[in-house]
Amino acid sequence: MELKARRSELIEVAKGERPADLYIKGGTVINVYSQEFLEQNVAIYKDCIAYVGNIEASIGENTKVIDAKGMYISPGFIESHAHPWVIYNPVSITRKVLPFGTTTSINDNLFFHLNMGANRFKELIMDLKSLPGNFLWLVRLVSQADFPGEREWYNQKEIQELLNLDEVVGTAEVTRWPLIYKADPQLLETMDYAKKIGKISDGHTSGCSYERLNAIVASGVNACHEAITAKEALDRLRLGLWTTLRNSSLRPDLPEIVKLITEGSVNTSRIIMTTDGPHPAFIEKEGYADGLVRQAVELGVPVLNAIQMVTINPATYLRLDDYVGGIAPGRKADILLLPDLVQFRPELVIAGGEVVAENGKLLTSLPEINWKKYIHRKPFTIPKSVLKKPELYQYPHTSSNNPVPVIHFRSNVITQRKDTVLPSKNGFADLSGHDSLLQAVLIERNGEWIAKGIIERFATNLDGMASTYNTTTELLVIGRRSESMAKAASRVHEIGGGIVIVDGEEIVLEIPLPFTGMMTASNSFDEALEFHNQLLSVLQERGFPFHDILYTLLFLTCDNLPGLRLVPYGLYDVKEDEFLQSSTPLKSLTFS
Ligand SMILES: Nc1ncnc2[nH]cnc12
C-alpha cells in the first residue's frame, strides 16, 4: 500500500518533534492487538497514525484536536469479500457504506474482467484509486459460467500482471470449485504464483464435505465464506482456512454459524465476517460491516472478538495488517469514533487521515467515473429484429410422449430437475395447460448462441421479462407470452443492458444497467435501492415467491449451484455435469 506520510516524518511526530495534523483526544482506544480498551490519544500525520498514548507533545499550533470524550476509537472496518455490482456500482456502494465505517473493501472483479478484459480493468483500478478509503481487489481466474473462449479471455499472463498491482490482494473465489478439486493446472499455477508474490487466494467451497475440503485446502486456497452451519465452519477452521462467517441478503446465516463461537470454545483469531454482496435494501436496513459486528454482539460474541472479526483478522488474512486493521503507529489513519458498542454506527469516520463522514453524512467528494469508456466487450450486435421472433422464446419439443426436463426452483437459487410431460405443438413445448411454467432463454449478445429451458416456481403471472442482470451478463428472457418476452428483450437491447418487465404489450418496469449490464452508471445509492425495491415488488405481484430476486436472476445462469442451469453451452445439470439440451447458434435459427 502506498502511504503519503514518510516513515521518517512519522517517527518525528511520534517523538513530538513534528506537529500532528490531527489529534484525537480523550477517547477509549479499542486495541484489537492486545484485546483491551485503553484510555489513550491518537496522533495522525498525513494519512497515517504516528502515535498512540497519553503524551500531547505533537499538538502544534495548526493541529486539529478532535474531542473524543465518551467515545470509542475503533479501527475502520474491513469488508473482505465484496461484490460491488448489485445494481449499485463501486462508487455508489462507497457513498453508502463509508459513513457506516467500512473504510476498506476487498472487491471481486468478476463482471469487470468479464466485460472489459484485463487491460481495461487495470484502467478502472487506477480510476477508482481516487475513491476515499481503500478500495482493493481480488481477481477472478475464470468466470461463473464457462463460455467459448473463456480461458483466452481469462489468460494467465494478464492475470499475473494484475496480481502484481498493489491494489490487487489476491485471487478471487472459484465458484466452480470442482476445477480446483480436479487440480486444473492453469488455476493451480496462478494461485501458486499469487502465493509466491505474497498474495492470497480466496475460496468458495459450498456444500464441500470435510474429506473433499482437504483436497481444496491442499491446493493453497486460504479462505472460505460458504459454511452454512456451525459444523461446516468448524471443518474449515480446523483445516487451516480463514473462516469467513457470512450474513448476506441471500443467506442471512449468522445466527446459525455464529454458534461456532457462542456454543464452542474456538480461537476466533482466524474468523472473519462478510456481507457477501447484499442487495441494496439489505444494506439500507442492516448496514454493512457495521451490521455484522452489531449482530454478532447481539448474538453473544464478545465485543472485542466481534470487532477483531472485521478489523485485524481480515487484515492479517489479506496480509495488509502492516497498513490497516488496528490503531497503532505507522498504520493508515482509518479510524471510527463510535458513541457506543451496541449500534456500531460511527459519529465520525476518518479514512487516510481525512474526516470523510460525520453522523452518517459523507463529507468528501467521490470521483466522477466515465463508465461509458469501459463498455467494451459486449455491446448488442445482434439485430434487434431477430429478438422479435416469437419462436426464439419457445422450447423445442417434438414428441408429446417424452418428458421435458424443467428447472424447478426449490428455493431462491437452488433448483432441481423435474421431468414433466408436455404436449408438443408445431415442434415446441406447449405450456398453455401449465400455469406454473415459464419459458426461459439465454441469448448471447452477438447472436452466437441461444440456450433454452423451461422454469417453474418463478413468477407465474409474468408475461415477459428480459435481464442482463445475471452471471453471464448475456440476455436472459423469461415469460409466458412470447410477444411480451420479445418486447422486453428488444427494449433491453435498445437501452444497452438492464432489466425490463412487460405486461401484454406494456412496459411496466425499466431498469437501465448500462455498466456491464449489472450496474447503474450513477453515483446514487438511493437510485439503486429504488430500482431494487421496484423490481422485487413488481415480480412479487406477479407471483415471485422468494425474498431475493437479484440472486435468483444472478445464479440461474451459473454453472456451480445445484441442479439445472441455463448456461452458454445449454441446459445444464450441474451435479451430473451433463447438458440436457445444447445451445444452438442463433444465426442458423433466425437469420436465414
Ligand atoms: N458468486 C457471486 N457472484 C456474483 N455476485 C455474488 N454475490 C455473492 N456471491 C456472488
XYZ file of C-alpha atoms and ligand atoms in Angstrom:
602
model
C 0.000 0.000 0.000
C 1.298 3.442 -0.803
C 1.442 5.894 2.085
C 1.606 9.674 1.774
C 3.421 10.084 5.069
C 7.094 9.219 5.059
C 8.314 6.909 7.820
C 10.855 9.486 8.943
C 8.062 12.046 9.341
C 6.003 9.598 11.388
C 8.970 8.952 13.662
C 9.345 12.701 14.244
C 5.649 13.080 15.101
C 5.823 10.065 17.417
C 8.728 11.744 19.248
C 6.866 15.068 19.462
C 9.388 16.742 17.150
C 6.877 17.448 14.377
C 3.282 18.566 14.873
C 0.489 16.164 14.078
C -2.248 17.149 11.620
C -4.974 15.629 13.749
C -5.001 14.675 17.400
C -7.865 12.582 18.774
C -8.072 13.195 22.455
C -9.943 11.808 25.406
C -11.448 8.645 23.942
C -11.100 4.940 24.580
C -8.947 3.151 22.063
C -10.157 -0.295 21.018
C -6.886 -2.168 20.870
C -7.507 -5.161 18.611
C -3.931 -6.429 19.027
C -3.966 -6.822 22.809
C -7.756 -7.109 23.059
C -8.039 -4.209 25.506
C -9.813 -0.917 25.948
C -7.261 1.820 26.685
C -7.750 5.480 27.630
C -5.386 6.915 25.040
C -4.998 9.624 22.440
C -4.108 9.198 18.785
C -1.902 11.498 16.721
C -2.291 11.484 12.942
C 0.085 12.821 10.361
C -0.951 12.997 6.704
C -2.666 9.655 6.061
C -1.125 7.710 8.947
C -1.246 7.192 12.667
C 2.018 8.367 14.209
C 1.444 7.965 17.911
C -0.930 6.261 20.370
C -0.574 7.213 24.043
C -1.072 9.963 26.559
C 1.652 12.474 25.685
C 0.461 15.604 23.898
C 3.809 16.736 22.560
C 2.740 16.505 18.933
C -0.100 19.013 19.325
C 1.087 22.074 17.442
C -0.469 25.416 16.523
C -2.131 24.007 13.431
C -3.007 20.613 14.802
C -6.740 19.984 14.718
C -7.770 18.455 18.028
C -10.804 16.200 17.977
C -12.538 15.712 21.297
C -13.440 12.035 21.618
C -14.619 12.165 25.197
C -17.101 9.394 25.875
C -16.335 7.726 22.567
C -14.583 4.580 21.428
C -11.772 4.928 18.924
C -12.022 1.939 16.607
C -10.040 0.853 13.583
C -12.041 1.281 10.357
C -13.995 -1.815 9.398
C -12.950 -4.152 6.594
C -15.339 -5.944 4.214
C -13.038 -8.663 2.925
C -15.359 -10.242 0.364
C -17.346 -7.598 -1.532
C -19.213 -7.821 -4.845
C -19.603 -4.166 -5.859
C -22.277 -4.589 -8.552
C -25.662 -5.348 -7.031
C -27.325 -2.637 -9.158
C -25.078 -0.266 -7.212
C -21.562 0.239 -8.558
C -18.176 0.772 -6.868
C -18.823 4.473 -6.351
C -22.433 4.320 -5.169
C -21.700 1.492 -2.718
C -18.800 3.502 -1.283
C -21.081 6.508 -0.902
C -23.378 4.372 1.227
C -21.025 2.314 3.358
C -18.135 4.651 4.097
C -20.304 6.678 6.519
C -21.149 3.337 8.179
C -17.444 2.870 8.904
C -16.295 0.418 6.233
C -13.046 2.064 5.251
C -11.507 -0.909 3.434
C -13.262 -3.191 0.986
C -11.812 -6.080 -0.950
C -13.728 -6.387 -4.170
C -14.341 -9.188 -6.607
C -13.552 -8.197 -10.218
C -15.827 -10.764 -11.913
C -18.017 -8.574 -14.121
C -15.310 -6.005 -14.736
C -12.929 -8.540 -16.204
C -15.747 -10.380 -17.976
C -16.913 -7.253 -19.753
C -13.818 -5.180 -20.273
C -10.888 -7.592 -20.173
C -7.781 -7.358 -18.031
C -6.249 -4.238 -19.534
C -9.355 -2.087 -19.371
C -9.943 -3.373 -15.856
C -6.472 -2.148 -14.943
C -7.521 1.349 -16.053
C -10.621 1.098 -13.887
C -8.499 0.134 -10.884
C -6.468 3.286 -11.413
C -9.584 5.478 -11.787
C -11.061 4.062 -8.593
C -7.902 4.782 -6.618
C -9.348 8.223 -6.012
C -12.228 6.733 -4.005
C -11.958 7.590 -0.309
C -10.916 4.621 1.813
C -9.099 1.585 0.487
C -10.846 0.029 -2.491
C -8.859 -3.109 -3.242
C -9.378 -6.145 -5.432
C -9.375 -9.899 -5.792
C -9.082 -11.097 -9.382
C -11.008 -13.949 -10.933
C -9.288 -16.856 -12.605
C -12.409 -17.914 -14.533
C -16.000 -16.720 -14.858
C -19.072 -18.300 -13.255
C -20.409 -19.913 -16.422
C -17.931 -21.376 -18.869
C -18.246 -19.869 -22.352
C -16.469 -20.333 -25.682
C -13.098 -18.607 -25.371
C -13.206 -18.300 -21.586
C -9.623 -19.400 -20.946
C -8.253 -16.948 -23.512
C -10.296 -14.128 -22.006
C -9.005 -15.006 -18.524
C -5.478 -15.559 -19.696
C -2.842 -16.435 -17.178
C -0.243 -13.884 -18.162
C -2.654 -10.968 -17.885
C -3.964 -12.242 -14.562
C -0.431 -12.465 -13.228
C 0.124 -8.858 -14.288
C -2.996 -7.867 -12.366
C -1.758 -9.780 -9.329
C 1.386 -7.695 -9.338
C -0.566 -4.497 -8.792
C -0.525 -3.005 -5.322
C -4.319 -2.705 -5.384
C -4.811 -6.424 -6.004
C -4.501 -8.551 -2.882
C -5.009 -11.973 -4.407
C -7.091 -14.340 -6.473
C -10.876 -14.386 -6.069
C -13.199 -17.268 -5.282
C -13.502 -20.027 -7.870
C -17.204 -20.833 -7.667
C -16.701 -23.815 -9.983
C -14.594 -25.359 -7.217
C -14.564 -28.867 -8.760
C -11.973 -27.365 -11.119
C -9.651 -26.997 -8.141
C -10.622 -30.410 -6.783
C -9.584 -31.853 -10.142
C -6.288 -29.907 -9.961
C -6.820 -27.693 -13.006
C -3.192 -26.811 -13.879
C -3.884 -23.235 -15.015
C -5.724 -22.348 -11.819
C -3.209 -24.042 -9.524
C -0.297 -22.354 -11.237
C -1.845 -18.909 -10.899
C -2.734 -19.476 -7.253
C 0.810 -20.618 -6.620
C 2.102 -17.527 -8.349
C -0.050 -15.391 -6.051
C 1.415 -17.124 -3.030
C 4.961 -16.617 -4.266
C 4.443 -12.886 -4.525
C 2.868 -12.716 -1.067
C -0.793 -12.593 -2.039
C -3.736 -14.762 -1.041
C -6.343 -16.959 -2.730
C -9.933 -16.597 -1.631
C -12.049 -19.731 -1.777
C -15.578 -20.906 -2.372
C -16.410 -24.425 -1.261
C -20.181 -24.510 -0.947
C -21.511 -27.910 0.061
C -17.991 -29.385 0.148
C -17.600 -32.329 2.535
C -14.782 -32.430 5.098
C -12.988 -35.069 3.026
C -13.160 -33.073 -0.195
C -12.262 -29.911 1.675
C -8.875 -31.473 2.404
C -8.116 -31.542 -1.311
C -9.226 -27.951 -1.782
C -7.073 -26.735 1.099
C -4.137 -28.688 -0.325
C -4.450 -26.534 -3.461
C -3.359 -23.483 -1.465
C -6.766 -21.796 -1.076
C -6.679 -19.586 2.032
C -10.291 -18.851 2.992
C -13.903 -19.851 2.568
C -17.140 -17.984 3.313
C -19.561 -20.708 2.237
C -20.196 -22.517 5.532
C -23.925 -22.525 6.287
C -23.771 -24.419 9.585
C -21.510 -24.084 12.614
C -20.219 -27.588 11.863
C -19.185 -26.611 8.323
C -17.487 -23.508 9.693
C -15.588 -25.621 12.216
C -14.460 -28.006 9.439
C -12.967 -25.051 7.609
C -11.311 -23.605 10.687
C -9.801 -26.946 11.633
C -8.316 -27.424 8.173
C -6.478 -24.121 8.408
C -8.772 -21.964 6.286
C -9.544 -18.438 7.316
C -13.186 -18.962 8.104
C -15.490 -16.208 6.971
C -18.931 -16.100 8.564
C -21.467 -14.782 6.104
C -24.577 -12.754 6.712
C -25.846 -11.727 3.292
C -29.228 -10.829 1.851
C -29.312 -14.202 0.141
C -28.010 -16.152 3.126
C -28.599 -14.345 6.422
C -26.890 -17.222 8.240
C -25.034 -15.507 11.065
C -27.453 -16.642 13.822
C -26.683 -20.254 12.912
C -22.985 -20.184 12.065
C -22.000 -17.897 14.908
C -22.690 -20.849 17.230
C -19.198 -21.893 16.215
C -18.121 -19.188 18.673
C -21.006 -18.833 21.109
C -21.525 -22.534 21.699
C -17.933 -23.629 21.256
C -14.556 -22.675 22.560
C -12.675 -21.945 19.373
C -9.907 -19.436 18.875
C -11.506 -16.561 16.941
C -8.287 -15.089 15.551
C -8.829 -16.726 12.151
C -12.523 -15.946 11.933
C -13.788 -13.118 9.725
C -17.233 -11.852 8.745
C -18.682 -10.795 5.397
C -21.913 -9.493 3.871
C -21.006 -11.164 0.536
C -22.598 -8.644 -1.834
C -26.006 -7.937 -0.291
C -28.781 -6.279 -2.274
C -29.366 -2.540 -1.719
C -32.383 -2.926 0.593
C -30.398 -5.201 2.897
C -27.642 -2.591 3.208
C -30.217 0.129 3.811
C -31.702 -1.867 6.685
C -28.755 -3.792 8.134
C -25.721 -1.731 7.207
C -22.511 -3.297 6.005
C -19.543 -4.422 8.126
C -21.041 -2.380 10.995
C -24.164 -4.547 10.770
C -22.068 -7.692 11.076
C -20.483 -6.530 14.327
C -23.811 -5.320 15.683
C -25.473 -8.634 15.014
C -22.545 -10.745 16.210
C -22.558 -8.891 19.539
C -26.342 -9.270 19.819
C -25.879 -12.978 19.243
C -23.426 -13.246 22.110
C -19.960 -12.816 20.570
C -17.706 -10.870 22.990
C -17.455 -7.341 21.692
C -13.692 -7.248 21.186
C -13.775 -10.539 19.276
C -16.591 -9.262 17.077
C -14.619 -6.117 16.253
C -11.493 -8.154 15.527
C -13.517 -10.183 13.028
C -13.954 -7.097 10.818
C -10.615 -5.427 11.539
C -7.358 -7.139 12.446
C -8.454 -10.665 11.466
C -9.289 -9.818 7.839
C -6.265 -7.501 7.677
C -3.986 -10.360 8.721
C -5.629 -12.808 6.328
C -5.200 -10.316 3.490
C -1.588 -9.635 4.505
C -2.460 -5.994 4.950
C -2.002 -5.807 8.717
C 1.055 -3.585 8.377
C -1.330 -0.976 6.999
C -4.903 -1.478 8.189
C -6.936 -3.280 10.826
C -5.654 -1.676 14.037
C -4.818 1.547 15.832
C -1.042 1.677 16.032
C 1.800 3.887 14.812
C 2.664 3.505 11.132
C -0.801 2.196 10.192
C -3.146 4.110 7.926
C -5.341 6.510 9.833
C -8.634 4.708 9.136
C -10.429 5.427 12.355
C -14.001 5.471 13.633
C -15.361 7.343 16.623
C -18.127 5.156 17.993
C -20.598 6.571 20.536
C -21.468 3.060 21.738
C -20.681 -0.609 21.282
C -24.278 -1.552 20.580
C -25.159 0.122 17.299
C -21.602 0.433 15.974
C -22.619 3.433 13.886
C -19.727 5.897 13.827
C -20.188 9.543 14.678
C -17.013 10.339 12.774
C -15.208 8.395 10.057
C -11.587 9.150 9.248
C -10.080 7.493 6.175
C -6.444 8.045 5.260
C -6.235 10.856 7.811
C -9.200 12.802 6.351
C -12.541 13.220 8.063
C -14.763 11.689 5.387
C -18.111 11.313 7.161
C -19.905 12.659 10.194
C -23.148 11.365 11.695
C -23.864 9.245 8.637
C -23.201 12.048 6.132
C -20.452 11.795 3.580
C -18.232 14.884 3.732
C -15.886 14.088 0.902
C -16.344 14.121 -2.853
C -16.494 10.999 -4.953
C -14.857 10.585 -8.347
C -16.990 11.041 -11.454
C -16.197 7.941 -13.442
C -16.860 7.913 -17.145
C -18.358 4.417 -17.104
C -19.010 4.586 -20.842
C -15.357 4.304 -21.650
C -15.369 0.814 -20.114
C -18.342 -0.539 -22.011
C -16.222 -2.568 -24.236
C -16.507 -6.241 -24.996
C -20.177 -6.738 -25.494
C -22.486 -4.201 -26.978
C -25.584 -5.832 -28.502
C -24.663 -6.537 -32.106
C -27.482 -8.986 -32.673
C -30.054 -7.234 -34.909
C -32.997 -6.115 -32.810
C -35.387 -7.512 -35.425
C -34.136 -11.004 -34.595
C -35.256 -10.625 -30.996
C -38.834 -10.033 -32.186
C -39.256 -13.602 -33.462
C -41.622 -15.480 -31.136
C -40.113 -18.909 -31.860
C -36.932 -17.710 -30.198
C -38.731 -17.983 -26.880
C -40.114 -21.486 -27.242
C -38.583 -24.721 -26.079
C -38.049 -27.251 -28.884
C -40.082 -30.384 -28.250
C -41.151 -32.758 -30.963
C -42.723 -35.684 -29.137
C -45.550 -35.290 -26.631
C -44.571 -38.628 -25.108
C -41.119 -37.567 -23.978
C -40.900 -35.600 -20.737
C -39.112 -32.248 -20.724
C -36.502 -31.521 -18.004
C -37.941 -28.472 -16.231
C -35.870 -26.182 -13.975
C -37.879 -26.192 -10.746
C -36.915 -23.559 -8.139
C -36.715 -25.221 -4.725
C -35.550 -22.014 -3.116
C -34.303 -18.606 -4.105
C -31.367 -20.059 -6.021
C -31.373 -23.840 -5.669
C -33.151 -25.651 -8.477
C -33.898 -29.256 -9.273
C -34.683 -31.188 -12.390
C -38.361 -32.002 -12.700
C -39.217 -34.109 -15.736
C -42.623 -33.001 -16.980
C -44.780 -34.428 -19.740
C -45.838 -31.605 -22.028
C -47.711 -31.595 -25.327
C -45.779 -30.710 -28.449
C -47.209 -28.033 -30.741
C -45.509 -27.062 -34.029
C -42.267 -28.581 -32.759
C -42.279 -26.657 -29.465
C -43.400 -27.410 -25.903
C -46.939 -26.171 -25.316
C -47.141 -24.612 -21.847
C -50.720 -23.407 -22.175
C -52.112 -26.010 -19.767
C -49.387 -25.426 -17.155
C -49.778 -22.098 -15.369
C -46.705 -22.551 -13.213
C -44.294 -22.935 -16.148
C -42.431 -20.174 -17.970
C -40.134 -20.147 -20.956
C -36.550 -19.048 -20.272
C -33.839 -18.393 -22.828
C -30.317 -17.053 -22.630
C -29.179 -15.219 -25.751
C -25.596 -14.255 -26.448
C -25.374 -10.525 -27.136
C -23.808 -11.035 -30.547
C -26.176 -13.810 -31.541
C -23.541 -16.526 -31.344
C -25.788 -18.907 -29.386
C -29.086 -19.322 -27.600
C -29.768 -21.689 -24.684
C -33.323 -22.684 -23.836
C -35.162 -24.055 -20.833
C -38.473 -24.115 -19.019
C -38.682 -22.881 -15.436
C -41.165 -23.487 -12.660
C -41.931 -21.517 -9.478
C -40.510 -18.210 -10.653
C -43.373 -15.722 -11.204
C -46.477 -17.425 -12.521
C -48.103 -14.305 -13.921
C -45.106 -12.896 -15.720
C -45.785 -12.146 -19.378
C -42.283 -11.115 -20.294
C -39.037 -10.044 -18.715
C -35.527 -9.561 -20.039
C -32.411 -9.061 -17.950
C -28.702 -8.736 -18.430
C -28.503 -8.898 -14.637
C -27.302 -12.499 -14.477
C -23.910 -14.071 -14.083
C -23.215 -14.246 -17.828
C -24.471 -10.672 -18.464
C -25.965 -12.048 -21.682
C -29.672 -11.542 -22.382
C -31.859 -13.694 -20.138
C -35.503 -13.634 -21.253
C -38.289 -15.182 -19.170
C -42.066 -15.277 -19.523
C -45.268 -16.987 -20.518
C -46.020 -14.858 -23.616
C -43.556 -14.842 -26.487
C -44.621 -11.387 -27.712
C -44.099 -9.837 -24.287
C -40.747 -11.572 -23.963
C -39.764 -10.228 -27.387
C -40.760 -6.723 -26.379
C -38.776 -6.909 -23.150
C -35.726 -8.297 -24.972
C -35.869 -5.580 -27.628
C -36.082 -2.872 -25.018
C -33.081 -4.165 -23.083
C -31.235 -4.251 -26.394
C -32.165 -0.591 -27.009
C -31.021 0.597 -23.596
C -27.791 -1.395 -23.815
C -28.370 -3.556 -20.736
C -30.694 -3.727 -17.777
C -33.977 -5.252 -16.694
C -37.339 -4.735 -18.405
C -40.719 -6.225 -17.458
C -43.657 -6.271 -19.849
C -47.358 -6.970 -19.259
C -49.046 -7.747 -22.558
C -47.528 -5.051 -24.775
C -46.891 -2.564 -21.990
C -43.533 -1.953 -20.355
C -44.255 -1.846 -16.614
C -40.698 -1.593 -15.339
C -37.440 -0.485 -16.891
C -34.117 -0.511 -15.049
C -31.201 0.661 -17.197
C -27.956 -1.020 -16.178
C -25.565 0.250 -18.811
C -22.423 -0.580 -16.884
C -21.712 -4.246 -17.734
C -25.454 -4.994 -17.684
C -25.288 -5.267 -13.878
C -24.822 -1.730 -12.574
C -26.245 1.747 -12.905
C -23.917 4.434 -14.171
C -24.978 6.758 -11.382
C -23.270 7.704 -8.128
C -26.581 7.475 -6.313
C -27.067 4.544 -3.968
C -30.684 5.606 -3.444
C -31.390 5.102 -7.125
C -30.078 1.526 -6.905
C -32.223 0.984 -3.811
C -35.323 2.274 -5.561
C -34.710 0.065 -8.607
C -34.239 -2.977 -6.398
C -37.427 -2.342 -4.427
C -39.458 -1.777 -7.588
C -38.136 -4.958 -9.172
C -38.906 -7.112 -6.165
C -42.396 -5.728 -5.735
C -43.313 -5.933 -9.453
C -42.217 -9.562 -9.549
C -43.790 -10.479 -6.225
C -47.064 -9.042 -7.542
C -46.659 -11.455 -10.443
C -46.092 -14.422 -8.156
C -42.364 -14.476 -7.348
C -42.326 -16.439 -4.063
C -38.845 -15.692 -2.692
C -37.039 -12.890 -0.862
C -34.082 -12.041 -3.082
C -34.859 -11.650 -6.782
C -31.416 -10.412 -7.788
C -29.736 -13.605 -6.642
C -32.347 -15.744 -8.376
C -31.530 -13.979 -11.633
C -27.802 -13.936 -10.957
C -27.453 -17.649 -10.351
C -29.990 -19.066 -12.828
C -27.173 -18.837 -15.354
C -24.206 -20.006 -13.251
C -22.606 -23.401 -13.588
C -21.891 -24.311 -9.980
C -25.106 -24.483 -7.953
C -27.472 -27.467 -7.896
C -29.397 -28.584 -10.027
C -30.381 -27.370 -13.591
C -28.963 -24.133 -15.023
C -29.198 -22.204 -18.239
C -25.632 -21.513 -19.317
C -23.866 -20.588 -22.548
C -23.442 -24.214 -23.618
C -27.108 -25.077 -22.954
C -29.424 -26.510 -20.320
C -27.016 -27.944 -17.785
C -27.389 -30.481 -14.985
C -24.667 -29.356 -12.562
C -24.428 -32.477 -10.406
C -24.371 -34.860 -13.366
C -22.144 -32.476 -15.330
C -24.370 -33.125 -18.322
C -26.018 -30.955 -20.975
C -29.668 -31.922 -21.392
C -30.185 -29.579 -24.325
C -27.260 -27.921 -26.071
C -27.363 -24.285 -27.018
C -27.635 -23.587 -30.733
C -26.150 -20.901 -32.948
C -28.774 -18.210 -33.096
C -27.808 -17.221 -36.612
C -28.761 -20.619 -38.021
C -32.166 -20.350 -36.346
C -33.188 -16.907 -37.344
C -31.004 -15.099 -39.826
C -31.793 -17.443 -42.720
N -20.535 -15.659 -6.617
C -21.066 -14.470 -6.765
N -21.108 -13.883 -7.963
C -21.663 -12.694 -8.135
N -22.164 -11.984 -7.146
C -22.137 -12.531 -5.937
N -22.554 -12.106 -4.766
C -22.310 -13.049 -3.846
N -21.719 -14.099 -4.398
C -21.590 -13.793 -5.700
